[in-house]
DNA sequence: GCCAACGTTGGC
DNA sequence: GCCAACGTTGGC
């Protein structure tokens, strides 16, 4: 079992939206590295830190679980979708997405600033400068450390 | 709103 | 295959 961090802009889709919906399709990812993580590495049952990006403040808002393994992202075939990709075909889909379901909402968001101030977490990708990857692997020790910060 | 960092595109 | 130009991300 592996651990992940997935970014979402709360204005678009927040932890509360996930809680309400219980499960969501993580579509719209158009970055190969992030796609490869979903396609090759994510397994049902993997735990996910749900991160609010472009938020005030940014930080980790809660937990989710991978609930369905990667399948072709339907939005790539949808001409009306902003994620439509003319180069993708049903025979050769380009983009894949997993489904995740709600697990927990932290009592308080753990701000990025607080994560940065934890020396033990200095290697987490999310605190690295210029790190834009929207799906990141997380080490077990870092995951457990984050859980402890959820007071 | 700014802008650094990064990924992608396309001409050559 | 290089790399300049461009678009996007996301913290601040």
PDB file of C-alpha atoms (C1' of nucleotides) in Angstrom:
ATOM      1  CA  UNK A   1       0.000   0.000   0.000  1.00  0.00           C
ATOM      2  CA  UNK A   2       1.217   3.443  -0.877  1.00  0.00           C
ATOM      3  CA  UNK A   3       0.519   6.987   0.166  1.00  0.00           C
ATOM      4  CA  UNK A   4      -0.198   9.996  -2.014  1.00  0.00           C
ATOM      5  CA  UNK A   5      -0.930  13.670  -1.999  1.00  0.00           C
ATOM      6  CA  UNK A   6      -3.479  15.012  -4.453  1.00  0.00           C
ATOM      7  CA  UNK A   7      -3.994  18.692  -5.082  1.00  0.00           C
ATOM      8  CA  UNK A   8      -7.336  20.286  -5.693  1.00  0.00           C
ATOM      9  CA  UNK A   9      -8.408  23.889  -5.790  1.00  0.00           C
ATOM     10  CA  UNK A  10     -11.137  24.224  -3.195  1.00  0.00           C
ATOM     11  CA  UNK A  11     -12.959  26.801  -5.328  1.00  0.00           C
ATOM     12  CA  UNK A  12     -13.352  24.045  -7.890  1.00  0.00           C
ATOM     13  CA  UNK A  13     -13.535  20.929  -5.717  1.00  0.00           C
ATOM     14  CA  UNK A  14     -12.952  20.945  -1.974  1.00  0.00           C
ATOM     15  CA  UNK A  15     -12.807  18.339   0.769  1.00  0.00           C
ATOM     16  CA  UNK A  16     -16.402  19.331   1.625  1.00  0.00           C
ATOM     17  CA  UNK A  17     -17.457  18.568  -1.936  1.00  0.00           C
ATOM     18  CA  UNK A  18     -15.815  15.172  -1.656  1.00  0.00           C
ATOM     19  CA  UNK A  19     -17.510  14.553   1.675  1.00  0.00           C
ATOM     20  CA  UNK A  20     -20.893  15.409   0.183  1.00  0.00           C
ATOM     21  CA  UNK A  21     -20.299  13.347  -2.938  1.00  0.00           C
ATOM     22  CA  UNK A  22     -18.557  10.497  -1.082  1.00  0.00           C
ATOM     23  CA  UNK A  23     -16.647   9.555  -4.251  1.00  0.00           C
ATOM     24  CA  UNK A  24     -15.263  11.383  -7.252  1.00  0.00           C
ATOM     25  CA  UNK A  25     -13.526  10.649 -10.535  1.00  0.00           C
ATOM     26  CA  UNK A  26     -10.139  12.345 -10.561  1.00  0.00           C
ATOM     27  CA  UNK A  27     -10.456  13.482 -14.163  1.00  0.00           C
ATOM     28  CA  UNK A  28      -8.797  16.364 -15.942  1.00  0.00           C
ATOM     29  CA  UNK A  29      -5.208  15.476 -15.096  1.00  0.00           C
ATOM     30  CA  UNK A  30      -3.143  16.494 -18.117  1.00  0.00           C
ATOM     31  CA  UNK A  31       0.359  15.938 -16.870  1.00  0.00           C
ATOM     32  CA  UNK A  32       2.212  12.782 -17.816  1.00  0.00           C
ATOM     33  CA  UNK A  33       3.987  12.294 -14.525  1.00  0.00           C
ATOM     34  CA  UNK A  34       0.761  12.560 -12.571  1.00  0.00           C
ATOM     35  CA  UNK A  35      -0.992  10.312 -15.079  1.00  0.00           C
ATOM     36  CA  UNK A  36       1.702   7.683 -14.749  1.00  0.00           C
ATOM     37  CA  UNK A  37       1.305   7.608 -11.004  1.00  0.00           C
ATOM     38  CA  UNK A  38      -2.423   6.967 -11.413  1.00  0.00           C
ATOM     39  CA  UNK A  39      -1.999   4.495 -14.247  1.00  0.00           C
ATOM     40  CA  UNK A  40       0.921   2.485 -12.909  1.00  0.00           C
ATOM     41  CA  UNK A  41       1.183   2.881  -9.182  1.00  0.00           C
ATOM     42  CA  UNK A  42      -2.115   3.723  -7.524  1.00  0.00           C
ATOM     43  CA  UNK A  43      -3.941   0.784  -6.016  1.00  0.00           C
ATOM     44  CA  UNK A  44      -7.364   0.519  -4.496  1.00  0.00           C
ATOM     45  CA  UNK A  45      -6.981   1.167  -0.788  1.00  0.00           C
ATOM     46  CA  UNK A  46      -4.046   3.556  -1.092  1.00  0.00           C
ATOM     47  CA  UNK A  47      -4.402   6.540   1.211  1.00  0.00           C
ATOM     48  CA  UNK A  48      -4.429  10.091  -0.076  1.00  0.00           C
ATOM     49  CA  UNK A  49      -3.696  13.413   1.567  1.00  0.00           C
ATOM     50  CA  UNK A  50      -6.247  15.823   0.106  1.00  0.00           C
ATOM     51  CA  UNK A  51      -4.454  19.110  -0.494  1.00  0.00           C
ATOM     52  CA  UNK A  52      -6.074  22.478  -1.077  1.00  0.00           C
ATOM     53  CA  UNK A  53      -4.009  24.455  -3.586  1.00  0.00           C
ATOM     54  CA  UNK A  54      -4.542  28.069  -4.606  1.00  0.00           C
ATOM     55  CA  UNK A  55      -6.316  28.519  -1.286  1.00  0.00           C
ATOM     56  CA  UNK A  56      -5.994  30.879   1.628  1.00  0.00           C
ATOM     57  CA  UNK A  57      -4.145  29.285   3.210  1.00  0.00           C
ATOM     58  CA  UNK A  58      -3.027  26.310   1.128  1.00  0.00           C
ATOM     59  CA  UNK A  59      -2.676  23.047   3.052  1.00  0.00           C
ATOM     60  CA  UNK A  60      -3.870  19.528   3.721  1.00  0.00           C
ATOM     61  CA  UNK A  61      -7.587  19.391   4.334  1.00  0.00           C
ATOM     62  CA  UNK A  62      -8.273  15.710   4.906  1.00  0.00           C
ATOM     63  CA  UNK A  63      -7.947  12.133   3.755  1.00  0.00           C
ATOM     64  CA  UNK A  64      -9.248  10.078   0.867  1.00  0.00           C
ATOM     65  CA  UNK A  65      -8.852   6.510  -0.340  1.00  0.00           C
ATOM     66  CA  UNK A  66      -8.275   5.260  -3.846  1.00  0.00           C
ATOM     67  CA  UNK A  67     -11.517   3.416  -4.614  1.00  0.00           C
ATOM     68  CA  UNK A  68     -11.101   2.426  -8.274  1.00  0.00           C
ATOM     69  CA  UNK A  69      -8.010   1.767 -10.332  1.00  0.00           C
ATOM     70  CA  UNK A  70      -7.137   3.899 -13.319  1.00  0.00           C
ATOM     71  CA  UNK A  71      -9.385   3.869 -16.374  1.00  0.00           C
ATOM     72  CA  UNK A  72      -9.485   6.140 -19.436  1.00  0.00           C
ATOM     73  CA  UNK A  73     -10.490   9.679 -18.516  1.00  0.00           C
ATOM     74  CA  UNK A  74     -13.870  10.242 -20.231  1.00  0.00           C
ATOM     75  CA  UNK A  75     -13.342  14.014 -20.516  1.00  0.00           C
ATOM     76  CA  UNK A  76     -10.601  13.517 -23.121  1.00  0.00           C
ATOM     77  CA  UNK A  77     -13.243  12.316 -25.632  1.00  0.00           C
ATOM     78  CA  UNK A  78     -15.794  15.004 -24.813  1.00  0.00           C
ATOM     79  CA  UNK A  79     -15.622  17.871 -27.281  1.00  0.00           C
ATOM     80  CA  UNK A  80     -17.544  20.083 -24.928  1.00  0.00           C
ATOM     81  CA  UNK A  81     -15.146  19.497 -22.064  1.00  0.00           C
ATOM     82  CA  UNK A  82     -12.327  21.881 -21.312  1.00  0.00           C
ATOM     83  CA  UNK A  83     -10.204  18.751 -20.979  1.00  0.00           C
ATOM     84  CA  UNK A  84     -10.973  17.504 -24.505  1.00  0.00           C
ATOM     85  CA  UNK A  85      -7.877  16.141 -26.218  1.00  0.00           C
ATOM     86  CA  UNK A  86      -8.147  15.840 -30.032  1.00  0.00           C
ATOM     87  CA  UNK A  87      -5.166  13.493 -30.092  1.00  0.00           C
ATOM     88  CA  UNK A  88      -6.793  10.917 -27.834  1.00  0.00           C
ATOM     89  CA  UNK A  89      -8.806   8.042 -29.307  1.00  0.00           C
ATOM     90  CA  UNK A  90     -10.880   5.355 -27.642  1.00  0.00           C
ATOM     91  CA  UNK A  91      -8.430   2.751 -28.930  1.00  0.00           C
ATOM     92  CA  UNK A  92      -5.493   4.725 -27.666  1.00  0.00           C
ATOM     93  CA  UNK A  93      -6.563   6.830 -24.733  1.00  0.00           C
ATOM     94  CA  UNK A  94      -3.962   9.266 -23.540  1.00  0.00           C
ATOM     95  CA  UNK A  95      -5.277  10.164 -20.125  1.00  0.00           C
ATOM     96  CA  UNK A  96      -6.334   8.021 -17.226  1.00  0.00           C
ATOM     97  CA  UNK A  97      -7.979   8.693 -13.917  1.00  0.00           C
ATOM     98  CA  UNK A  98      -8.655   6.869 -10.684  1.00  0.00           C
ATOM     99  CA  UNK A  99     -11.617   7.296  -8.386  1.00  0.00           C
ATOM    100  CA  UNK A 100     -11.183   8.360  -4.796  1.00  0.00           C
ATOM    101  CA  UNK A 101     -13.601   8.298  -1.928  1.00  0.00           C
ATOM    102  CA  UNK A 102     -13.893  10.467   1.135  1.00  0.00           C
ATOM    103  CA  UNK A 103     -12.273   9.214   4.306  1.00  0.00           C
ATOM    104  CA  UNK A 104     -11.839  12.079   6.712  1.00  0.00           C
ATOM    105  CA  UNK A 105     -11.877  15.828   7.004  1.00  0.00           C
ATOM    106  CA  UNK A 106      -9.280  17.232   9.373  1.00  0.00           C
ATOM    107  CA  UNK A 107     -10.670  19.281  12.245  1.00  0.00           C
ATOM    108  CA  UNK A 108      -8.429  22.059  11.051  1.00  0.00           C
ATOM    109  CA  UNK A 109      -6.630  22.387   7.775  1.00  0.00           C
ATOM    110  CA  UNK A 110      -2.917  21.757   8.182  1.00  0.00           C
ATOM    111  CA  UNK A 111      -1.407  24.801   6.509  1.00  0.00           C
ATOM    112  CA  UNK A 112       1.488  24.465   4.102  1.00  0.00           C
ATOM    113  CA  UNK A 113       3.355  26.920   6.303  1.00  0.00           C
ATOM    114  CA  UNK A 114       3.106  24.534   9.244  1.00  0.00           C
ATOM    115  CA  UNK A 115       4.303  21.614   7.143  1.00  0.00           C
ATOM    116  CA  UNK A 116       7.261  23.715   6.044  1.00  0.00           C
ATOM    117  CA  UNK A 117       8.158  24.450   9.645  1.00  0.00           C
ATOM    118  CA  UNK A 118       8.405  20.744  10.511  1.00  0.00           C
ATOM    119  CA  UNK A 119      12.011  19.721  10.032  1.00  0.00           C
ATOM    120  CA  UNK A 120      11.013  16.062   9.758  1.00  0.00           C
ATOM    121  CA  UNK A 121       8.936  16.879   6.676  1.00  0.00           C
ATOM    122  CA  UNK A 122      11.545  18.872   4.814  1.00  0.00           C
ATOM    123  CA  UNK A 123      11.830  16.200   2.101  1.00  0.00           C
ATOM    124  CA  UNK A 124       8.129  16.120   1.273  1.00  0.00           C
ATOM    125  CA  UNK A 125       7.627  17.110  -2.355  1.00  0.00           C
ATOM    126  CA  UNK A 126       4.868  19.544  -1.508  1.00  0.00           C
ATOM    127  CA  UNK A 127       7.262  21.836   0.395  1.00  0.00           C
ATOM    128  CA  UNK A 128       9.861  21.894  -2.388  1.00  0.00           C
ATOM    129  CA  UNK A 129      10.147  25.149  -4.254  1.00  0.00           C
ATOM    130  CA  UNK A 130       8.581  25.133  -7.675  1.00  0.00           C
ATOM    131  CA  UNK A 131       6.928  21.756  -7.168  1.00  0.00           C
ATOM    132  CA  UNK A 132       3.797  21.863  -9.297  1.00  0.00           C
ATOM    133  CA  UNK A 133       3.065  18.173  -9.656  1.00  0.00           C
ATOM    134  CA  UNK A 134      -0.598  17.666  -8.760  1.00  0.00           C
ATOM    135  CA  UNK A 135      -0.205  14.047  -7.667  1.00  0.00           C
ATOM    136  CA  UNK A 136       2.760  13.216  -5.485  1.00  0.00           C
ATOM    137  CA  UNK A 137       3.952  10.063  -3.739  1.00  0.00           C
ATOM    138  CA  UNK A 138       4.273  10.437   0.035  1.00  0.00           C
ATOM    139  CA  UNK A 139       6.498   8.381   2.323  1.00  0.00           C
ATOM    140  CA  UNK A 140       4.845   6.385   5.074  1.00  0.00           C
ATOM    141  CA  UNK A 141       6.747   8.230   7.787  1.00  0.00           C
ATOM    142  CA  UNK A 142       5.695  11.587   6.395  1.00  0.00           C
ATOM    143  CA  UNK A 143       2.105  10.436   6.072  1.00  0.00           C
ATOM    144  CA  UNK A 144       2.077   9.334   9.706  1.00  0.00           C
ATOM    145  CA  UNK A 145       3.680  12.579  10.771  1.00  0.00           C
ATOM    146  CA  UNK A 146       0.933  14.545   9.034  1.00  0.00           C
ATOM    147  CA  UNK A 147      -1.705  12.444  10.793  1.00  0.00           C
ATOM    148  CA  UNK A 148      -0.163  13.367  14.134  1.00  0.00           C
ATOM    149  CA  UNK A 149      -0.489  17.034  13.235  1.00  0.00           C
ATOM    150  CA  UNK A 150      -4.248  16.589  12.901  1.00  0.00           C
ATOM    151  CA  UNK A 151      -5.165  17.613  16.429  1.00  0.00           C
TER     152      UNK A 151
ATOM    153  C1'  DG B   1      -1.878  40.689  -9.362  1.00  0.00           C
ATOM    154  C1'  DC B   2       2.936  39.224  -9.671  1.00  0.00           C
ATOM    155  C1'  DC B   3       6.179  36.187 -11.074  1.00  0.00           C
ATOM    156  C1'  DA B   4       9.364  32.064 -10.585  1.00  0.00           C
ATOM    157  C1'  DA B   5       9.413  27.540 -11.911  1.00  0.00           C
ATOM    158  C1'  DC B   6       8.156  24.274 -14.803  1.00  0.00           C
ATOM    159  C1'  DG B   7       5.983  21.582 -18.860  1.00  0.00           C
ATOM    160  C1'  DT B   8       4.728  21.599 -23.661  1.00  0.00           C
ATOM    161  C1'  DT B   9       4.847  22.980 -28.373  1.00  0.00           C
ATOM    162  C1'  DG B  10       6.655  23.623 -32.740  1.00  0.00           C
ATOM    163  C1'  DG B  11      10.079  25.646 -35.995  1.00  0.00           C
ATOM    164  C1'  DC B  12      14.372  24.615 -37.527  1.00  0.00           C
TER     165       DC B  12
ATOM    166  C1'  DG C   1      17.144  16.806 -31.047  1.00  0.00           C
ATOM    167  C1'  DC C   2      17.601  21.646 -29.640  1.00  0.00           C
ATOM    168  C1'  DC C   3      15.653  25.433 -27.634  1.00  0.00           C
ATOM    169  C1'  DA C   4      12.832  29.788 -27.710  1.00  0.00           C
ATOM    170  C1'  DA C   5       8.322  30.968 -26.970  1.00  0.00           C
ATOM    171  C1'  DC C   6       4.443  30.248 -24.723  1.00  0.00           C
ATOM    172  C1'  DG C   7       1.019  28.611 -21.258  1.00  0.00           C
ATOM    173  C1'  DT C   8       0.114  27.006 -16.606  1.00  0.00           C
ATOM    174  C1'  DT C   9       0.669  26.334 -11.704  1.00  0.00           C
ATOM    175  C1'  DG C  10       0.390  28.009  -7.370  1.00  0.00           C
ATOM    176  C1'  DG C  11       2.634  30.457  -3.421  1.00  0.00           C
ATOM    177  C1'  DC C  12       3.003  34.908  -1.953  1.00  0.00           C
TER     178       DC C  12
END
